[in-house]
Every structure is written in structure tokens, then in C-alpha cells.
């Protein structure tokens, strides 16, 4: 598994504590770049601009990604352009939310 795939695996294991779905399937990841030098850049959003756990989610991502062998630096940037909408939820995410009783 290459470094990009390892980072994606981590993103599928990070959850928004308010929604029982990982941030990748929620559609919160707008961009992921992994350089040959081990620099990781993640551009993401949150479900709402006033999300109280945004900093905690970003810190969890940084802590977990920097622990990967070969990663030299991690930068997580949060943007609200464009704003997140439920349309960004993946099909797998929709199925998981339905299983939890969420109407999506």
C-alpha cells in the first residue's frame, strides 16, 4: 500500500463525533496531496462553519498521519468554499447512515 492509500485509510477511520460516519464518506475531504518527499496536504471542510469539533478533527488527522512511516510533514487546511452539503456524502456513507436510521 502506498503512502497516499495509507493516508486515505486513516481518513476513513476518523469520525465526526456528531455523525456516525467517517469524514471521507461524509465528503469532507476536498483535496489530498502526498509528495514524494513525504509531505501531506489535506484540504477539508466541516459540516457547518461553526462546528465545535473542527480543530479536534484536524488535530486527530495530523497526529495519525504524521505517525505513518515516510511522512515528514502534515498540513490540514479547513475551508468553507464551497460549503459542505449532504450531496457530498458517498453512496457507502448514505447506506451506513440509513442503517443508523438517518433519512438520506
Coordinates of C-alpha atoms in Angstrom, one line a residue:
X1 CA 0.0 0.0 0.0
X2 CA 1.5 3.3 -1.0
X3 CA 1.6 6.4 1.3
X4 CA -1.5 8.0 -0.3
X5 CA -3.5 4.9 0.2
X6 CA -2.4 4.7 3.8
X7 CA -3.5 8.3 4.4
X8 CA -6.9 7.6 2.8
X9 CA -7.2 4.6 5.1
X10 CA -6.7 6.9 8.1
X11 CA -9.2 9.4 6.8
X12 CA -11.8 6.5 6.6
X13 CA -11.1 5.9 10.3
X14 CA -11.6 9.5 11.5
X15 CA -15.1 10.3 12.6
X16 CA -17.1 13.4 13.1
X17 CA -18.2 12.8 16.7
X18 CA -21.7 14.2 16.0
X19 CA -22.4 11.9 13.0
X20 CA -21.7 8.1 12.9
X21 CA -19.8 8.3 9.7
X22 CA -16.1 8.8 8.8
X23 CA -15.0 12.1 7.3
X24 CA -14.1 10.6 3.9
X25 CA -17.5 9.1 3.3
X26 CA -19.1 12.3 4.7
X27 CA -17.4 14.1 1.8
X28 CA -15.4 16.4 4.0
X29 CA -12.1 15.8 2.1
X30 CA -11.8 18.2 -0.8
X31 CA -8.1 17.5 -1.7
X32 CA -5.3 15.2 -0.7
X33 CA -1.8 15.6 -1.9
X34 CA 1.2 13.4 -0.9
X35 CA 4.6 14.4 -2.2
X36 CA 7.5 12.0 -2.9
X37 CA 9.3 13.7 0.0
X38 CA 6.6 12.6 2.5
X39 CA 4.7 15.9 2.7
X40 CA 1.0 15.5 3.1
X41 CA -1.6 18.3 2.5
X42 CA -5.3 17.8 3.2
X43 CA -7.9 20.4 2.3
X44 CA -11.1 19.7 4.1
X45 CA -14.3 21.2 5.2
X46 CA -16.7 20.7 8.1
X47 CA -20.5 20.1 8.1
X48 CA -21.1 23.6 9.4
X49 CA -18.9 26.7 9.7
X50 CA -19.5 26.8 13.5
X51 CA -18.6 23.2 14.0
X52 CA -17.2 23.0 17.6
X53 CA -15.0 19.9 16.9
X54 CA -13.2 21.1 13.8
X55 CA -9.9 21.7 15.5
X56 CA -10.1 18.3 17.2
X57 CA -10.8 16.5 13.9
X58 CA -7.9 18.3 12.2
X59 CA -5.6 17.5 15.1
X60 CA -6.6 13.8 15.1
X61 CA -5.8 13.7 11.4
X62 CA -2.4 15.3 11.9
X63 CA -1.5 13.1 14.8
X64 CA -2.4 9.9 13.0
X65 CA -0.9 10.8 9.6
X66 CA 2.5 12.1 11.0
X67 CA 2.9 8.7 12.7
X68 CA 3.0 6.9 9.3
X69 CA 6.4 5.8 8.2
X70 CA 7.7 8.1 5.5
X71 CA 5.6 11.1 6.4
X72 CA 7.8 14.2 7.1
X73 CA 5.1 16.9 7.4
X74 CA 1.3 17.1 7.6
X75 CA -0.8 20.2 6.9
X76 CA -4.6 20.2 7.3
X77 CA -6.4 23.2 6.0
X78 CA -10.1 23.8 6.7
X79 CA -12.2 25.7 4.1
X80 CA -15.8 26.6 3.7
X81 CA -15.5 27.3 0.0
X82 CA -17.6 25.6 -1.2
X83 CA -19.8 24.9 1.8
X84 CA -20.5 21.3 2.6
X85 CA -23.8 19.8 1.6
X86 CA -25.2 16.3 2.1
X87 CA -24.8 15.8 -1.6
X88 CA -21.1 15.2 -0.9
X89 CA -21.8 12.0 1.1
X90 CA -20.6 8.9 -0.8
X91 CA -23.0 6.1 -1.6
X92 CA -21.3 3.9 1.0
X93 CA -21.9 6.8 3.5
X94 CA -25.5 7.0 2.6
X95 CA -26.0 3.3 3.2
X96 CA -24.3 3.5 6.5
X97 CA -26.4 6.5 7.6
X98 CA -29.6 4.7 6.6
X99 CA -28.5 1.7 8.7
X100 CA -28.3 4.1 11.7
X101 CA -31.8 5.4 10.9
X102 CA -30.8 8.7 9.3
X103 CA -33.0 9.8 6.4
X104 CA -30.6 10.4 3.5

